[in-house]
CSV table of N, CA, C and O in Angstrom, one decimal:
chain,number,residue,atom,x,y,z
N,1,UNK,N,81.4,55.3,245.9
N,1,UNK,CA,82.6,55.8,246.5
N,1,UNK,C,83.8,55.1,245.9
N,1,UNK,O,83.6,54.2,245.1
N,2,UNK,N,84.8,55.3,246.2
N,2,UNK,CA,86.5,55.2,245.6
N,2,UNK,C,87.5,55.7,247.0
N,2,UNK,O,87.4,56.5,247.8
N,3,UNK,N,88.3,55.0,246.8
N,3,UNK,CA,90.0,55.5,247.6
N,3,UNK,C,90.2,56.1,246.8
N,3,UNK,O,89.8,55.8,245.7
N,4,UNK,N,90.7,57.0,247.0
N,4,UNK,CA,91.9,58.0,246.2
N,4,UNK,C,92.8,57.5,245.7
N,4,UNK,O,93.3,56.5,246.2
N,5,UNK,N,93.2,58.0,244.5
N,5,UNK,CA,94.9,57.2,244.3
N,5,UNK,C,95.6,58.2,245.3
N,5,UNK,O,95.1,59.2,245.8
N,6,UNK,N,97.1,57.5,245.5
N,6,UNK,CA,97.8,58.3,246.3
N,6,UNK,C,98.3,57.6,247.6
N,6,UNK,O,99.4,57.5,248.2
N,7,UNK,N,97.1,57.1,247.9
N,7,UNK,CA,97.2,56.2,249.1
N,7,UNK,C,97.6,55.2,249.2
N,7,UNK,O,97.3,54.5,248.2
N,8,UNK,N,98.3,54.6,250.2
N,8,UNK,CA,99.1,52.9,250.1
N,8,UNK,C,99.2,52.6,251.3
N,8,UNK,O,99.4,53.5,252.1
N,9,UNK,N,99.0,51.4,251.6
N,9,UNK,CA,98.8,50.4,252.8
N,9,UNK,C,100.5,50.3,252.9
N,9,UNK,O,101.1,50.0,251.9
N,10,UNK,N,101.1,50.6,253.9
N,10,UNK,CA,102.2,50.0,254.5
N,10,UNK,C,102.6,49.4,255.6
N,10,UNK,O,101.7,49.6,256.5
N,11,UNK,N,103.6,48.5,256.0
N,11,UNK,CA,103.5,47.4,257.6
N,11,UNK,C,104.6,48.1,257.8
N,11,UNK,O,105.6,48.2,257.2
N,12,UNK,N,104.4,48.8,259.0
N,12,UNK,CA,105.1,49.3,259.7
N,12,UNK,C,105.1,48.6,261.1
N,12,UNK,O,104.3,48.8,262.0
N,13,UNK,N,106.3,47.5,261.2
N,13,UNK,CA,106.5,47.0,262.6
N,13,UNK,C,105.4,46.1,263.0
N,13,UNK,O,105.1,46.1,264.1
N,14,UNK,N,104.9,45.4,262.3
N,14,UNK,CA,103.6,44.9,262.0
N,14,UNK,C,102.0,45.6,262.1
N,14,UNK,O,100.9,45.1,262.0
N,15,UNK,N,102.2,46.5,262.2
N,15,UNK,CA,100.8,47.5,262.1
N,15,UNK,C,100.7,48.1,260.4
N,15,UNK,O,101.6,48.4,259.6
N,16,UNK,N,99.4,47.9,260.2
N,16,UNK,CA,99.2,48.3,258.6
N,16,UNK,C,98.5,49.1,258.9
N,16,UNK,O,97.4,49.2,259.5
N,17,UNK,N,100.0,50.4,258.1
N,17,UNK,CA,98.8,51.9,258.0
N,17,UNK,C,98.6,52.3,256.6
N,17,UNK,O,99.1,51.7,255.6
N,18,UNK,N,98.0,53.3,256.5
N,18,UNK,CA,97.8,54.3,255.2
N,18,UNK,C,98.7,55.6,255.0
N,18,UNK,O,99.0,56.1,256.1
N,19,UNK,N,99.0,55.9,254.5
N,19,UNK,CA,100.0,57.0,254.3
N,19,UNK,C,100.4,56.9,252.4
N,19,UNK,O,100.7,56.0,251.6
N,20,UNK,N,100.2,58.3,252.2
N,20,UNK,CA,100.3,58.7,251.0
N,20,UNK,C,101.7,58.5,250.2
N,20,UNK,O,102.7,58.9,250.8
N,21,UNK,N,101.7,57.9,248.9
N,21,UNK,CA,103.0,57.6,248.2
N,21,UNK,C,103.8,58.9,248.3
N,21,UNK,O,103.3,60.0,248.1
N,22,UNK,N,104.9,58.7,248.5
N,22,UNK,CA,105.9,59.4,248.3
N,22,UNK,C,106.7,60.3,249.4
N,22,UNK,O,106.0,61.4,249.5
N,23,UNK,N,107.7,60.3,250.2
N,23,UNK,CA,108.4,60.7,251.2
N,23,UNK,C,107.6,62.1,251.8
N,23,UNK,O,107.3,62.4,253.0
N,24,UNK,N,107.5,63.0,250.6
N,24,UNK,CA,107.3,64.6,250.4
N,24,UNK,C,105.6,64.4,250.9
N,24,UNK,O,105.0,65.4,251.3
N,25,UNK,N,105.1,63.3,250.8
N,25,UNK,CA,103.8,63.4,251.4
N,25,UNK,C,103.5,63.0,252.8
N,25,UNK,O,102.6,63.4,253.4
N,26,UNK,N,104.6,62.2,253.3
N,26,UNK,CA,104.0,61.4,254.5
N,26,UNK,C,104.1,62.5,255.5
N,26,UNK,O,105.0,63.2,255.8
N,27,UNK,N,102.7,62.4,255.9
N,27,UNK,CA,102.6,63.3,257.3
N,27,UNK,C,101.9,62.2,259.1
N,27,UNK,O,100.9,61.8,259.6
N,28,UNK,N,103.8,62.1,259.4
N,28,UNK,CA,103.7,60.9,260.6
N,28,UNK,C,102.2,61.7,261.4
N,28,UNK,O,101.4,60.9,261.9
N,29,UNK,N,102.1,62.5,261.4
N,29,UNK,CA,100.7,63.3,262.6
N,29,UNK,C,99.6,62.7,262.1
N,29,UNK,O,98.8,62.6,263.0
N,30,UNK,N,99.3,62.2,260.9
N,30,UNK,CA,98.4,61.4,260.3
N,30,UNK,C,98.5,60.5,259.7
N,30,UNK,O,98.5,60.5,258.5
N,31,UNK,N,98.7,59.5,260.6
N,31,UNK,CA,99.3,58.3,259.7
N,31,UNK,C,97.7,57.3,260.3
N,31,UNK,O,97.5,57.3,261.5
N,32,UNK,N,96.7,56.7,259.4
N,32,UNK,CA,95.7,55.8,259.9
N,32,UNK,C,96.1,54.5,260.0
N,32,UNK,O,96.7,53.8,259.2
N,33,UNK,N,95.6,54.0,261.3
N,33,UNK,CA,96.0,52.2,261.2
N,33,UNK,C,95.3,51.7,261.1
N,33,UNK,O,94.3,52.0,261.8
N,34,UNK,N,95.0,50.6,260.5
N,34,UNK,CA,94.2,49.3,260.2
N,34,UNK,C,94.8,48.6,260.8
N,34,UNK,O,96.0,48.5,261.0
N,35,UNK,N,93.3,47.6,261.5
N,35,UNK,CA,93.4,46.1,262.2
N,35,UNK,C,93.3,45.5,260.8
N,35,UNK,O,93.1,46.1,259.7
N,36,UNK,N,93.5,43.8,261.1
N,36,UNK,CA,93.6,43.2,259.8
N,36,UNK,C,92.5,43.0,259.0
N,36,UNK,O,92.5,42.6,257.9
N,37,UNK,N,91.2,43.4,260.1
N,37,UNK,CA,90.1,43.1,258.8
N,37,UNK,C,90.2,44.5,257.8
N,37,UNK,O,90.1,44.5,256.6
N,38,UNK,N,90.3,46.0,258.8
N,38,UNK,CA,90.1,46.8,258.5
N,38,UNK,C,91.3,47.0,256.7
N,38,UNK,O,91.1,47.6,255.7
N,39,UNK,N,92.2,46.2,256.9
N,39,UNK,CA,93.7,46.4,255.6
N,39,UNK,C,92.8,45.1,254.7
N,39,UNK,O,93.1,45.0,253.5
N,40,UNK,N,91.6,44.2,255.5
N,40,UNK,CA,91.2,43.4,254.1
N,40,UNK,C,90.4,44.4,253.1
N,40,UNK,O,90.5,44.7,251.9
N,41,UNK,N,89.5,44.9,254.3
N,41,UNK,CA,88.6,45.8,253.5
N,41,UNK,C,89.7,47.1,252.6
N,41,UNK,O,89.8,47.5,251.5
N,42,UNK,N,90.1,47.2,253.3
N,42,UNK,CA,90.6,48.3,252.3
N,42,UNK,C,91.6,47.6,250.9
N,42,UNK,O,92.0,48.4,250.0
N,43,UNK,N,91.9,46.6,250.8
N,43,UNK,CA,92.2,45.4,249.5
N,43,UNK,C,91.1,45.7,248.9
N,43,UNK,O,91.1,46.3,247.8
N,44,UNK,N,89.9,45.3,249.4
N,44,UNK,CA,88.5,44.4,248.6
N,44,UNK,C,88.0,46.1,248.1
N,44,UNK,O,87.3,45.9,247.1
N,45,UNK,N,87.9,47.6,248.5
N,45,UNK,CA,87.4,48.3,247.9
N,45,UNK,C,88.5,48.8,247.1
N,45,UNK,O,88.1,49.7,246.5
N,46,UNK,N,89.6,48.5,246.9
N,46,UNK,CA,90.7,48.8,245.9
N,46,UNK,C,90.2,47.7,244.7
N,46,UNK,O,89.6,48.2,243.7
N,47,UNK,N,90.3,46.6,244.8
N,47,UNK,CA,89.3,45.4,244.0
N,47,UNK,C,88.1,46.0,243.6
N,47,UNK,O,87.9,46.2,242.4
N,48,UNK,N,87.5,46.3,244.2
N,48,UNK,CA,86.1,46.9,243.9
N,48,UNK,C,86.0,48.2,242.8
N,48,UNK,O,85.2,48.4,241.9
N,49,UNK,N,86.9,48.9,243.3
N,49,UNK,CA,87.0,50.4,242.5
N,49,UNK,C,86.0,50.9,242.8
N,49,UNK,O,86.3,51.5,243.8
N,50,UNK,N,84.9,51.2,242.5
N,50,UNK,CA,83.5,51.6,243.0
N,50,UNK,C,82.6,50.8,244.1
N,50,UNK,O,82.0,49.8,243.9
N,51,UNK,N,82.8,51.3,245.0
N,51,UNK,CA,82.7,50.4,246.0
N,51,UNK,C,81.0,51.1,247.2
N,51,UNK,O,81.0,52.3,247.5
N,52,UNK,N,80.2,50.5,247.7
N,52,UNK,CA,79.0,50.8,248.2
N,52,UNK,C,79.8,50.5,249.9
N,52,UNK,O,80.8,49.7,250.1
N,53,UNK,N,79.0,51.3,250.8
N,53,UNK,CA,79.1,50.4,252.3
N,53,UNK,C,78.3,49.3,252.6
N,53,UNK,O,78.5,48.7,253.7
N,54,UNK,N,77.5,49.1,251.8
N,54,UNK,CA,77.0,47.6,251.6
N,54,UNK,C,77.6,46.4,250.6
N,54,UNK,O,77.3,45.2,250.8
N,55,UNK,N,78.6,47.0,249.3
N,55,UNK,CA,78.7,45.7,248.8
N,55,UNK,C,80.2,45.8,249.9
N,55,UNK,O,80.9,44.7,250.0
N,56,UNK,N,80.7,46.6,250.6
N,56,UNK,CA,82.5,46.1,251.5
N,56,UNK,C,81.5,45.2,252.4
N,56,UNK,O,81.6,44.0,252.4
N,57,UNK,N,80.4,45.9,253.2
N,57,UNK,CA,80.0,45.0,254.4
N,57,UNK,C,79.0,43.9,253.6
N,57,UNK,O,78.0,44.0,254.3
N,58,UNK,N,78.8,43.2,252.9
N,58,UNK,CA,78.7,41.9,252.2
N,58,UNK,C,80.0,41.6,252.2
N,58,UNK,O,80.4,41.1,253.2
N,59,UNK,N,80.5,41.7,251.5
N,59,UNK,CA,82.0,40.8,251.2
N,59,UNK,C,82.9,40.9,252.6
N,59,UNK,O,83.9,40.1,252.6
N,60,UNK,N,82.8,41.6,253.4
N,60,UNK,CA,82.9,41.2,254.9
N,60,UNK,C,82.4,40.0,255.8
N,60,UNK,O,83.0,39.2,256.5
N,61,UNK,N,80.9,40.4,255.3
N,61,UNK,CA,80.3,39.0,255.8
N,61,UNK,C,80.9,37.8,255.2
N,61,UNK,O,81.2,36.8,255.8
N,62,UNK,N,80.9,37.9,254.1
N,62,UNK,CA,81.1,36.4,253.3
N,62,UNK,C,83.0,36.2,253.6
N,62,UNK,O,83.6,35.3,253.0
N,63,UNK,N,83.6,36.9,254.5
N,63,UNK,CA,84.8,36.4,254.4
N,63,UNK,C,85.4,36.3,255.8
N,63,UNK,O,86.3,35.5,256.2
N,64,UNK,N,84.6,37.1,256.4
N,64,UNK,CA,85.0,36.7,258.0
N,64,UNK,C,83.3,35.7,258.8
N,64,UNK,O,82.3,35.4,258.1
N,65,UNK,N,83.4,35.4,260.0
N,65,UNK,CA,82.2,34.6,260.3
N,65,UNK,C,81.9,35.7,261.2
N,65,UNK,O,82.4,35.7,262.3
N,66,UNK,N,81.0,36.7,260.6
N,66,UNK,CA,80.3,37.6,261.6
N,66,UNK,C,78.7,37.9,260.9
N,66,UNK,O,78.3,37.6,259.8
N,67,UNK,N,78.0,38.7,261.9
N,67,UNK,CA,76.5,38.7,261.4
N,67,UNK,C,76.6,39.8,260.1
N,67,UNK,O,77.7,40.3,259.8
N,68,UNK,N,75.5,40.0,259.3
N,68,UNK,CA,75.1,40.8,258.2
N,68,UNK,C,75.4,42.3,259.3
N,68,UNK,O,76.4,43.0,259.2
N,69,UNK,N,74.5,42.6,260.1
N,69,UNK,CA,74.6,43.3,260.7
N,69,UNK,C,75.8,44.3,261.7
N,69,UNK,O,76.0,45.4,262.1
N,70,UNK,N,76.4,42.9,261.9
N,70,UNK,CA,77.9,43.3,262.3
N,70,UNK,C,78.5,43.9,261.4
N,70,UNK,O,78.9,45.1,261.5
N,71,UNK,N,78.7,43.3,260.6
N,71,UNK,CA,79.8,44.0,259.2
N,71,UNK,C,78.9,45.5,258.6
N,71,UNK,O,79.4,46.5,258.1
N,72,UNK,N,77.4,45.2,258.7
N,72,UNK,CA,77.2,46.8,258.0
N,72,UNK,C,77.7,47.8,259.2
N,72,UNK,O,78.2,48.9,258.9
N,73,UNK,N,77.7,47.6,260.2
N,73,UNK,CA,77.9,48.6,261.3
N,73,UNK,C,79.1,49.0,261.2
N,73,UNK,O,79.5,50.1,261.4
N,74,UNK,N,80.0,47.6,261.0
N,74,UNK,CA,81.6,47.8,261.2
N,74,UNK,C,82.2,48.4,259.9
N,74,UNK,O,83.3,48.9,259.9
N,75,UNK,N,81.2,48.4,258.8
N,75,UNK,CA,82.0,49.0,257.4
N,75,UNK,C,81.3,50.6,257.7
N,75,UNK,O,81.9,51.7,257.6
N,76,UNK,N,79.4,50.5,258.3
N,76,UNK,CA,79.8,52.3,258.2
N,76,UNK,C,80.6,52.6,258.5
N,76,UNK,O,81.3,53.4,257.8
N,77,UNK,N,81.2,52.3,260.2
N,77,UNK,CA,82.1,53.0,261.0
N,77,UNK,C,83.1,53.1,259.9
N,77,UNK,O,83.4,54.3,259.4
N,78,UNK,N,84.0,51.9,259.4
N,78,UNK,CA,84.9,52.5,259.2
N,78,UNK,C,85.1,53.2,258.2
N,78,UNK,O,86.2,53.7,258.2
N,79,UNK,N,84.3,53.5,257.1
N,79,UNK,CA,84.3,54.4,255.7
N,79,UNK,C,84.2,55.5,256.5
N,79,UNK,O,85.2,56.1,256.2
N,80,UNK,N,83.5,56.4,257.6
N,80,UNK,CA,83.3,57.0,257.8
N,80,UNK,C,84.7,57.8,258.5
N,80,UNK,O,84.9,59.0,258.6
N,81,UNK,N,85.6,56.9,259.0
N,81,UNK,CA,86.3,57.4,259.4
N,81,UNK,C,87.5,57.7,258.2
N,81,UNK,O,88.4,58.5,258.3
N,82,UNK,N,87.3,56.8,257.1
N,82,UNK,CA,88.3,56.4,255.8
N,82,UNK,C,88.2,58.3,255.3
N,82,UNK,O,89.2,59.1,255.2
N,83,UNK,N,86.1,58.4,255.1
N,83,UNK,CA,86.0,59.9,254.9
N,83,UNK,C,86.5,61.0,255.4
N,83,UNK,O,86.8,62.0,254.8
N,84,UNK,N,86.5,60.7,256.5
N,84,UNK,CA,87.0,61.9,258.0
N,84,UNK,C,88.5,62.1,257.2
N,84,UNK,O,88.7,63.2,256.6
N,85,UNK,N,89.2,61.4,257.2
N,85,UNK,CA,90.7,61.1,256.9
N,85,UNK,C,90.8,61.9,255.3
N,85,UNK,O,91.5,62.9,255.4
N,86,UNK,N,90.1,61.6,254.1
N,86,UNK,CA,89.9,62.3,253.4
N,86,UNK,C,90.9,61.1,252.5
N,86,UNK,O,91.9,61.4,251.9
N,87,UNK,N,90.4,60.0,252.8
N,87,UNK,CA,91.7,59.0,251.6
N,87,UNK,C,90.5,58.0,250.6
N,87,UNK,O,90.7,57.1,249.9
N,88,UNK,N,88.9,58.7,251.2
N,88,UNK,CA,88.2,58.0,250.0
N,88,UNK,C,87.0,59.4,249.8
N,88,UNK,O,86.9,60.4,250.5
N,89,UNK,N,86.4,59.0,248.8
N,89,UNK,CA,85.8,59.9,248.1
N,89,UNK,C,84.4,59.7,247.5
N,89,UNK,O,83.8,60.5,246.8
């Protein structure tokens, strides 16, 4: 899997969302927010470029203090919603 290009992390008021480069794209009705782990992971699969839901939830584990299991659960969920959204591929 991959992000799309197109997409960009912005701090809006202190909330980090996603929303597509360029004025003529942003659609506020779909704007995604990321908690802070959720805007790391989405750093580390931009780093990644080809990215598995096992190697984000590895490098989850190795960067926050949570179980193996915590992080695979927390990276399905959230790729799956990354998919729903349609900003990874």
């Amino acid at each position: 899997m991959r992000l799309k290009d197109g997409f960009v992390v912005y701090d809006l008021c202190g909330t980090k969302v996603v929303l597509a480069q360029g004025l003529a794209n942003i659609d506020f009705d779909r704007v995604l927010s990321l908690s802070e782990s959720a805007a790391w992971l989405w750093e580390e699969a931009r780093r990644q470029g080809d990215f598995t839901v096992e190697s984000l939830a590895n490098a989850l584990y190795e960067e926050y203090e949570i179980t193996p299991s915590d992080a695979l659960a927390d990276v399905t969920e959230l790729v799956a919603q990354w998919q729903q959204e349609g900003v990874c591929e």
